[in-house]
Amino acid sequence: MGEKPKTKAVLPWMRSLVDVSLFEHCPLHLLPSLDPRLKVGLENMDISSLYPVQVGVWQETIGPGAFQRDLCIQSPTGSGKTLAYALPIVQTLSNRAIKCLRALVVLPNRDLAIQVKEVFASIAPAVGLSVGLAIGQSSIADEIAELIKRPKLEAGICYDPEDFAPELQSSVDVLVATPGRLMDHINNTKGFTLEHLCYLVVDETDRLLGEAYQSWLPTVLQLTHSSDESFYPHASNFLPFSFNSLKTRRRCGFERGFKGKPSPRLVKMVVSATLTRDPSKLAQLDLHHPLFLTTGQSRYKLPEQLESYKLICESKLKPLYLVALLQNLGGEKCIVFTSSVESTHRLCTLLKFFGDLQIKIKEYSSLQHQSVRSKTLKAFREGKIQVLVSSNAMAHGMDVEGVRNVINYDLPAYIKRFIHRVGRTARAGQTGSCFTLLHKDEIKRFKKLLQKADIQSCPDYSIPSDSIESLRIIYTSALEKLKETVEVETSRKRKIGFKSSKAGKESETNHSKE
Ligand SMILES: Nc1ncnc2c1ncn2[C@@H]1O[C@H](COP(=O)(O)OP(=O)(O)OP(=O)(O)O)[C@@H](O)[C@H]1O
């Protein structure tokens, strides 16, 4: 029997790639065709030159590439991918005559969407464009009021909303959205249309393709489809029945051609630091003559200015080593990654029982309410908190200035996760360090993980044993307090669970009585 091939087949277009590491930084005054208003906007953001990935994308969009192909952009964390797509989109839309929704950027969570919206919002107004956000942060009514312009109505007269439906217009040219809220607007918001969409950006593609999110992608592709089913024959299979009425027929006159062949008018930009190579996942994007822009030949790349260390310790003493490490780092901004939301909560609680460490530590997790998370993130950005303990919630895409260190309290299972986690530091050419706490049984696995990113060695970081000894007594009492807290929390949860299941039963009973 023949052996299975060890490497997965790579799509042919991924092999003929554009290596963006061959581009130099480009000062703004040398960037061909840059709109002077955007140049001023960029300078106001303290940006004086474009990074290599941004120059590469510029060449394929505003430059000779002229947006003729869909782009798959992969470059290391913190290399400036957001501006790489935002700048050419804004520049191209600056010529638009009528306001309508022309660019849609989809991200997997609210905090990331807010971050990306801010990048667009810092350049778009300079050329008269508006940027909206659809993430479910405010009520749907408030969001609709932001996104859709209603005609001025005479006071005192009662109107049927159906009367002015044709006059509803988009208030925004660019929309940054999470899939859930996007689907809400597609399904329910009068006047919300993707009919004029020219650009679709799928940022953090791996995460977005990993989950179906109410079939948002087939829905968007179907609604932006140019002529008939021939380009995307299976999309209608995914669509709920109600979408039939929303299907749009796009005017062919706007379509671009590639080598004489017709192409859909929607340009897609697919973005990730670790883009999937899985053909079946990529097929979901229905890419048109995709062009792969990536950094060098290696599939996984860490930021150039990142220093990695391993810290070997006994599993049960991990919290002690973490505290000693945090003390050594002297209150520098730091993210500690754990393997789950539960261990994030436990670890954060335990750290609080270590007495006054002179370091402000908070938890950031998907178990928390969005408002709590946003407040924590704001305080972390402002430097009021020095250490965030998080599971995967902070790992992808988050850009917080001044994060000097990342600590892998638990070893991540995959290289992709490792890359995204450690990429929260050493961003935009800054230096940064990452520390991975390991039990000696994990050393081999860690080595294998690093080899996937072509890293052959990782120096040890040692903590003097007297630093550990001096923390032992307080650790014992912290563990006791943690145990008590966990017991209280568990019994509280049980009570809430009991109450809600009782309430559930009552409402079921009431319902059946009706
Ligand atoms: N040309 C530039 N000059 C200076 N700073 C820049 C430039 N472009 C981007 N930056 C800054 O670099 C940082 C990282 O950018 P960005 O968040 O877009 O990275 P990314 O490649 O998307 O990272 P990730 O893969 O983690 O999402 C941001 O703080 C951004 O403001």
XYZ file of C-alpha atoms and ligand atoms in Angstrom:
545
model
C 0.000 0.000 0.000
C 1.340 3.423 -0.965
C 2.159 5.907 1.826
C -0.035 8.935 2.232
C 1.695 12.124 1.002
C 2.954 14.112 3.991
C 2.263 17.565 2.583
C -1.184 18.663 1.490
C -1.618 19.709 -2.132
C -1.326 23.460 -2.473
C -3.522 25.269 -4.959
C -1.545 26.276 -8.067
C -2.202 29.999 -7.613
C -0.701 29.798 -4.122
C 2.563 28.631 -5.670
C 2.908 31.579 -8.039
C 2.923 34.095 -5.254
C 3.968 37.722 -4.911
C 6.598 37.949 -2.188
C 5.876 41.203 -0.373
C 9.068 40.932 1.656
C 10.859 41.999 -1.541
C 9.181 45.405 -1.358
C 10.858 48.241 0.512
C 9.134 50.695 2.833
C 7.866 53.485 0.608
C 7.791 57.114 1.809
C 4.377 58.652 1.159
C 5.726 61.310 -1.197
C 7.078 58.551 -3.464
C 3.903 56.461 -3.493
C 2.480 56.679 -7.025
C -1.027 58.161 -7.400
C -1.647 58.716 -3.669
C -4.461 61.233 -3.216
C -2.913 64.294 -1.487
C -5.869 64.422 0.936
C -5.109 60.872 2.047
C -1.429 61.698 2.354
C -2.356 64.411 4.861
C -4.665 61.972 6.669
C -1.870 59.419 6.945
C 0.595 62.024 8.178
C -1.911 62.983 10.861
C -1.733 59.350 11.966
C 2.067 59.694 12.218
C 2.515 57.522 9.167
C 5.314 58.733 6.908
C 5.862 55.631 4.773
C 4.019 52.472 3.785
C 5.127 49.059 4.992
C 6.100 46.342 2.462
C 2.725 44.542 2.513
C 0.982 47.884 2.012
C 3.203 48.721 -0.970
C 2.581 45.258 -2.459
C -1.194 45.609 -2.142
C -1.079 49.178 -3.470
C 0.648 47.898 -6.590
C -2.119 45.329 -7.186
C -4.941 47.759 -6.557
C -4.173 51.389 -7.373
C -1.035 50.446 -9.325
C -0.844 48.326 -12.481
C -2.834 45.455 -10.921
C -5.888 47.773 -10.926
C -8.007 45.568 -8.635
C -8.444 43.071 -11.467
C -7.875 40.014 -9.309
C -9.078 38.975 -5.911
C -6.268 39.278 -3.384
C -5.231 36.865 -0.665
C -3.013 38.760 1.716
C -0.879 36.895 4.211
C 1.837 38.659 6.160
C 3.029 38.428 9.753
C 1.046 39.760 12.682
C 1.518 43.485 13.172
C 2.823 44.076 9.644
C 0.030 46.536 8.781
C -2.500 44.468 6.835
C -5.431 46.670 7.883
C -4.103 49.773 6.191
C -2.917 47.601 3.273
C -6.559 47.058 2.286
C -8.166 50.171 3.789
C -6.029 52.702 1.918
C -6.636 51.495 -1.668
C -10.340 50.959 -0.998
C -10.745 54.478 0.351
C -8.692 55.995 -2.450
C -10.773 54.221 -5.129
C -14.088 55.125 -3.516
C -13.030 58.765 -3.197
C -14.169 59.238 -6.810
C -17.695 58.020 -6.186
C -20.492 60.429 -7.042
C -23.419 58.923 -5.091
C -23.360 57.639 -1.557
C -24.121 53.942 -1.264
C -22.615 50.946 0.442
C -19.615 49.981 -1.669
C -17.197 48.315 0.694
C -17.925 45.709 3.342
C -15.313 44.500 5.816
C -16.228 41.462 7.905
C -14.441 40.543 11.144
C -15.085 37.775 13.630
C -15.732 39.894 16.732
C -16.784 43.320 17.933
C -13.500 44.562 19.382
C -11.697 43.769 16.152
C -14.412 45.432 14.106
C -14.160 48.588 16.244
C -10.401 48.604 15.741
C -10.672 48.279 11.949
C -13.441 50.870 11.768
C -11.112 53.324 13.500
C -8.455 52.810 10.808
C -11.013 53.541 8.059
C -12.450 56.445 10.029
C -9.035 58.071 10.325
C -8.587 58.319 6.550
C -12.041 58.152 4.912
C -13.482 61.550 5.995
C -10.573 63.319 4.260
C -12.096 62.251 0.916
C -15.719 62.693 2.000
C -16.510 59.055 2.765
C -18.439 57.779 5.767
C -17.756 54.590 7.642
C -20.350 52.613 9.604
C -20.236 49.845 12.137
C -22.653 46.913 12.398
C -21.639 44.890 15.411
C -24.584 44.897 17.767
C -22.940 47.304 20.195
C -26.017 49.511 20.269
C -29.678 48.674 19.737
C -30.642 47.626 16.232
C -32.771 50.776 15.909
C -29.781 53.014 16.731
C -27.634 51.095 14.301
C -30.224 51.418 11.538
C -30.428 55.168 12.195
C -26.636 55.355 11.689
C -26.614 53.259 8.546
C -29.740 54.281 6.659
C -30.750 57.776 5.649
C -34.497 58.414 5.674
C -36.153 61.139 3.631
C -37.208 64.223 5.597
C -40.847 63.767 6.565
C -43.388 66.417 7.417
C -44.158 66.603 11.104
C -47.560 65.507 12.292
C -48.295 63.234 9.331
C -48.434 59.518 9.867
C -46.493 57.658 7.152
C -46.557 54.033 6.202
C -42.879 52.929 6.185
C -43.566 51.095 2.894
C -44.271 54.492 1.255
C -40.733 55.739 1.556
C -38.907 52.409 1.266
C -37.625 53.178 -2.263
C -36.172 56.464 -1.023
C -34.086 54.922 1.726
C -30.371 55.336 1.141
C -27.193 54.189 2.773
C -25.549 56.764 5.038
C -22.235 54.979 4.755
C -19.822 54.114 1.962
C -17.883 51.584 3.980
C -19.353 49.178 6.519
C -17.345 47.215 9.068
C -19.421 44.361 10.441
C -19.510 41.147 12.397
C -21.348 38.310 10.633
C -24.280 38.100 13.073
C -25.270 41.770 12.881
C -24.612 41.840 9.167
C -27.144 39.040 8.741
C -29.654 40.929 10.910
C -29.433 43.914 8.576
C -29.565 41.767 5.444
C -32.674 40.014 6.740
C -34.569 42.838 8.365
C -33.326 46.351 7.665
C -35.313 48.213 5.053
C -33.049 50.061 2.653
C -30.003 47.943 3.513
C -28.630 46.563 0.278
C -25.418 45.042 -0.993
C -26.458 45.790 -4.544
C -23.706 48.345 -5.075
C -20.972 46.540 -3.213
C -17.602 46.714 -4.999
C -15.252 45.425 -2.275
C -15.605 42.634 0.222
C -12.825 42.178 2.779
C -12.753 39.015 4.842
C -10.279 39.785 7.624
C -9.060 37.051 9.978
C -10.224 34.714 7.247
C -9.285 31.493 9.017
C -11.534 32.301 11.917
C -14.394 33.478 9.746
C -14.251 30.420 7.515
C -14.024 28.170 10.549
C -17.583 28.961 11.547
C -20.629 29.184 9.377
C -22.288 32.112 11.232
C -25.738 31.670 9.717
C -24.260 31.150 6.223
C -23.224 34.797 6.055
C -20.644 34.211 3.315
C -22.818 32.361 0.783
C -25.528 34.910 1.484
C -23.240 37.874 0.783
C -21.855 36.201 -2.323
C -25.316 35.464 -3.585
C -26.573 38.981 -2.941
C -23.630 40.538 -4.717
C -23.685 38.170 -7.592
C -23.258 39.705 -11.015
C -25.553 37.948 -13.420
C -26.864 34.473 -12.936
C -26.146 31.362 -10.929
C -23.311 30.299 -13.194
C -20.565 31.876 -11.096
C -21.733 30.478 -7.832
C -24.088 27.678 -8.630
C -24.421 26.216 -5.129
C -25.047 29.403 -3.191
C -28.814 29.143 -3.341
C -28.620 25.830 -1.503
C -27.368 27.677 1.597
C -29.821 30.494 1.429
C -32.887 30.638 3.587
C -36.137 30.868 1.667
C -36.611 34.556 2.543
C -33.562 35.570 0.509
C -35.216 34.922 -2.782
C -36.824 38.328 -2.602
C -33.481 39.952 -1.822
C -31.536 38.562 -4.745
C -30.058 41.344 -6.799
C -29.279 41.353 -10.470
C -26.133 43.360 -10.966
C -25.643 45.412 -14.065
C -23.046 43.882 -16.315
C -21.924 47.289 -17.543
C -19.938 47.741 -14.349
C -18.071 44.491 -14.644
C -14.361 44.358 -15.231
C -12.723 41.816 -17.428
C -9.601 39.758 -16.909
C -7.826 38.787 -20.078
C -11.007 39.372 -22.022
C -13.143 37.131 -19.793
C -16.070 38.526 -17.822
C -15.662 38.587 -14.080
C -17.851 39.395 -11.112
C -17.680 43.031 -10.278
C -17.178 42.376 -6.574
C -13.493 42.403 -5.632
C -12.588 40.237 -2.662
C -9.668 40.725 -0.333
C -8.917 37.860 1.975
C -6.616 38.630 4.883
C -4.820 36.591 7.524
C -1.410 36.120 9.143
C -1.893 32.369 8.736
C -4.070 31.874 5.687
C -5.534 28.419 5.304
C -4.223 26.263 2.439
C -7.285 24.034 2.570
C -8.801 24.108 -0.937
C -12.287 23.277 0.302
C -12.228 26.183 2.766
C -10.844 28.594 0.199
C -13.469 27.432 -2.293
C -16.144 28.956 -0.057
C -14.798 32.388 -1.016
C -15.435 31.831 -4.723
C -12.255 33.754 -5.566
C -11.730 35.286 -8.967
C -8.219 34.745 -10.392
C -6.790 35.001 -6.889
C -3.387 36.525 -6.388
C -1.479 35.386 -3.321
C 0.574 38.073 -1.629
C 2.709 36.632 1.116
C 5.956 37.160 3.007
C 8.767 34.864 1.878
C 8.392 31.163 1.182
C 7.873 30.003 4.748
C 4.235 29.362 5.602
C 4.400 30.575 9.198
C 6.390 33.611 10.125
C 6.933 35.333 13.443
C 7.517 39.089 13.722
C 11.151 39.942 13.061
C 11.690 41.805 16.310
C 10.239 39.099 18.543
C 12.451 37.343 21.104
C 11.139 33.981 22.295
C 12.013 32.250 25.564
C 10.902 29.088 27.302
C 10.499 28.793 31.037
C 10.580 25.257 32.363
C 8.822 24.567 35.636
C 6.769 21.992 37.534
C 3.080 22.152 36.580
C 1.885 22.763 40.132
C 4.327 25.644 40.565
C 3.322 27.426 37.373
C 1.470 30.261 39.135
C 4.582 30.956 41.236
C 6.768 31.161 38.162
C 4.241 33.394 36.472
C 4.184 35.804 39.421
C 7.994 35.859 39.591
C 8.142 36.496 35.830
C 5.596 39.317 36.043
C 7.636 40.860 38.842
C 10.782 40.616 36.700
C 8.978 42.350 33.852
C 8.400 45.253 36.207
C 4.874 46.262 35.210
C 5.459 46.325 31.432
C 2.303 45.812 29.386
C 1.769 42.100 29.082
C -0.833 39.559 27.914
C -1.000 36.152 29.602
C -2.682 33.464 27.493
C -4.351 30.429 29.015
C -5.998 27.426 27.376
C -9.621 28.139 28.299
C -12.015 30.758 29.621
C -12.317 28.793 32.869
C -8.580 28.726 33.510
C -8.386 32.421 32.598
C -10.899 33.170 35.335
C -9.218 30.887 37.883
C -5.740 32.208 37.190
C -6.839 35.813 37.353
C -8.625 35.196 40.667
C -5.563 33.435 42.068
C -3.236 36.277 41.034
C -5.427 38.736 42.923
C -4.834 36.721 46.134
C -1.088 37.175 45.832
C -1.333 40.423 47.743
C -0.197 43.699 46.321
C 1.961 42.856 43.324
C 2.055 46.530 42.315
C 0.665 45.370 38.950
C -2.921 45.893 37.800
C -4.207 42.593 36.418
C -7.573 41.952 34.724
C -9.341 39.158 32.951
C -10.512 39.453 29.340
C -12.674 36.609 28.199
C -15.629 35.731 26.033
C -17.509 34.694 29.197
C -17.706 38.351 30.168
C -20.330 40.786 28.982
C -19.189 42.853 25.984
C -19.388 46.088 27.984
C -17.026 44.660 30.623
C -14.594 43.517 27.950
C -14.648 46.853 26.175
C -14.026 48.682 29.463
C -11.106 46.387 30.270
C -9.631 46.795 26.804
C -9.898 50.582 27.044
C -8.125 50.602 30.404
C -5.424 48.291 29.002
C -4.920 50.564 25.991
C -4.644 53.560 28.317
C -2.088 51.775 30.485
C -4.347 51.725 33.568
C -4.054 47.927 33.526
C -0.661 46.349 32.926
C -1.543 42.663 32.614
C -4.453 41.057 30.780
C -5.171 37.393 31.343
C -7.012 35.962 28.360
C -7.793 32.777 26.516
C -8.236 33.018 22.770
C -10.289 36.211 22.924
C -7.228 38.473 22.649
C -5.212 36.215 20.368
C -6.351 37.320 16.928
C -5.810 40.710 15.377
C -5.965 42.869 18.503
C -3.619 45.805 18.225
C -2.750 47.395 21.571
C 0.089 49.843 21.568
C 2.941 49.151 23.938
C 2.383 45.443 24.639
C 5.965 44.452 25.395
C 5.426 40.836 26.423
C 3.244 37.845 25.748
C 3.223 34.921 28.149
C 1.938 31.512 27.096
C 0.854 30.259 30.487
C -0.440 27.167 28.697
C 1.248 25.791 25.615
C -1.009 26.375 22.601
C -2.038 23.271 20.713
C -1.289 24.581 17.219
C 1.366 26.715 15.575
C -1.326 29.026 14.165
C -2.546 29.806 17.657
C 1.008 30.353 18.862
C 1.640 32.795 16.016
C -1.506 34.811 16.668
C -0.914 34.928 20.414
C 2.713 36.032 20.314
C 1.853 38.453 17.516
C 0.186 40.751 20.061
C 3.691 42.048 20.730
C 6.576 43.066 18.452
C 4.103 44.825 16.154
C 4.825 47.512 13.589
C 8.584 46.988 13.800
C 8.680 47.316 17.617
C 10.577 44.881 19.815
C 8.773 42.414 22.057
C 9.293 39.197 23.988
C 7.350 36.034 24.389
C 7.695 33.523 27.221
C 6.247 30.014 27.143
C 5.829 28.174 30.444
C 6.467 24.473 29.994
C 6.459 21.333 32.012
C 9.446 19.185 31.012
C 7.141 16.663 29.286
C 6.005 19.435 26.950
C 9.479 20.447 25.706
C 9.477 18.051 22.762
C 6.034 19.155 21.597
C 7.063 22.796 21.885
C 10.172 22.158 19.795
C 8.078 20.515 17.078
C 5.641 23.406 17.142
C 8.430 25.949 16.625
C 9.958 23.936 13.793
C 6.785 24.555 11.819
C 7.747 28.224 11.850
C 11.370 27.357 10.986
C 12.556 28.133 14.509
C 15.222 25.690 15.563
C 15.962 26.883 19.095
C 14.394 28.865 21.882
C 16.588 29.985 24.793
C 15.702 29.238 28.415
C 14.575 32.007 30.701
C 15.527 31.269 34.251
C 14.029 32.550 37.460
C 16.309 32.441 40.518
C 15.104 29.805 42.995
C 15.089 32.305 45.906
C 12.461 34.383 44.020
C 10.282 31.269 43.923
C 10.957 30.369 47.572
C 10.014 33.842 48.758
C 6.568 33.461 47.186
C 5.732 30.013 48.564
C 3.914 31.074 51.772
C 1.694 33.594 50.045
C 1.026 31.045 47.302
C -0.309 28.535 49.850
C -2.725 31.068 51.287
C -3.695 32.297 47.797
C -4.576 28.720 46.835
C -6.766 28.388 49.953
C -8.611 31.603 49.097
C -9.040 30.457 45.507
C -10.574 27.196 46.709
C -13.094 29.089 48.871
C -13.949 31.465 46.029
C -14.461 28.615 43.563
C -16.802 26.883 46.064
C -18.856 30.062 46.545
C -19.029 30.662 42.788
C -20.032 27.069 42.077
C -22.846 27.113 44.613
C -24.016 30.508 43.284
C -24.054 29.100 39.752
C -25.972 26.044 40.955
C -28.574 28.288 42.616
C -28.932 30.422 39.483
C -29.150 27.257 37.386
C -31.797 25.865 39.739
C -33.792 29.115 39.669
C -33.646 29.418 35.905
C -34.574 25.784 35.345
C -37.472 26.287 37.792
C -38.479 29.467 35.976
C -38.153 27.602 32.698
C -40.465 24.866 33.958
C -42.968 27.431 35.249
C -43.027 29.296 31.986
C -43.452 26.030 30.143
C -46.376 25.217 32.405
C -47.878 28.681 31.908
C -47.388 28.330 28.212
C -49.168 25.009 28.134
C -52.026 26.483 30.138
C -52.558 29.235 27.531
N 2.779 52.460 7.442
C 2.736 52.438 8.758
N 3.555 53.201 9.509
C 3.506 53.154 10.869
N 2.670 52.362 11.560
C 1.834 51.585 10.871
C 1.800 51.576 9.450
N 0.875 50.696 9.057
C 0.332 50.170 10.148
N 0.906 50.705 11.252
C 0.626 50.336 12.644
O 1.016 48.975 12.788
C 0.207 48.326 13.753
C -0.211 46.965 13.237
O -1.084 47.096 12.140
P -2.278 46.069 11.866
O -3.128 45.949 13.089
O -2.927 46.464 10.611
O -1.445 44.724 11.690
P -1.920 43.337 11.094
O -0.929 42.950 10.071
O -3.347 43.422 10.673
O -1.767 42.390 12.357
P -2.618 41.067 12.793
O -2.224 39.974 11.849
O -2.190 40.819 14.183
O -4.074 41.424 12.662
C -0.944 49.261 14.036
O -0.735 49.862 15.293
C -0.860 50.309 12.951
O -1.289 51.576 13.382
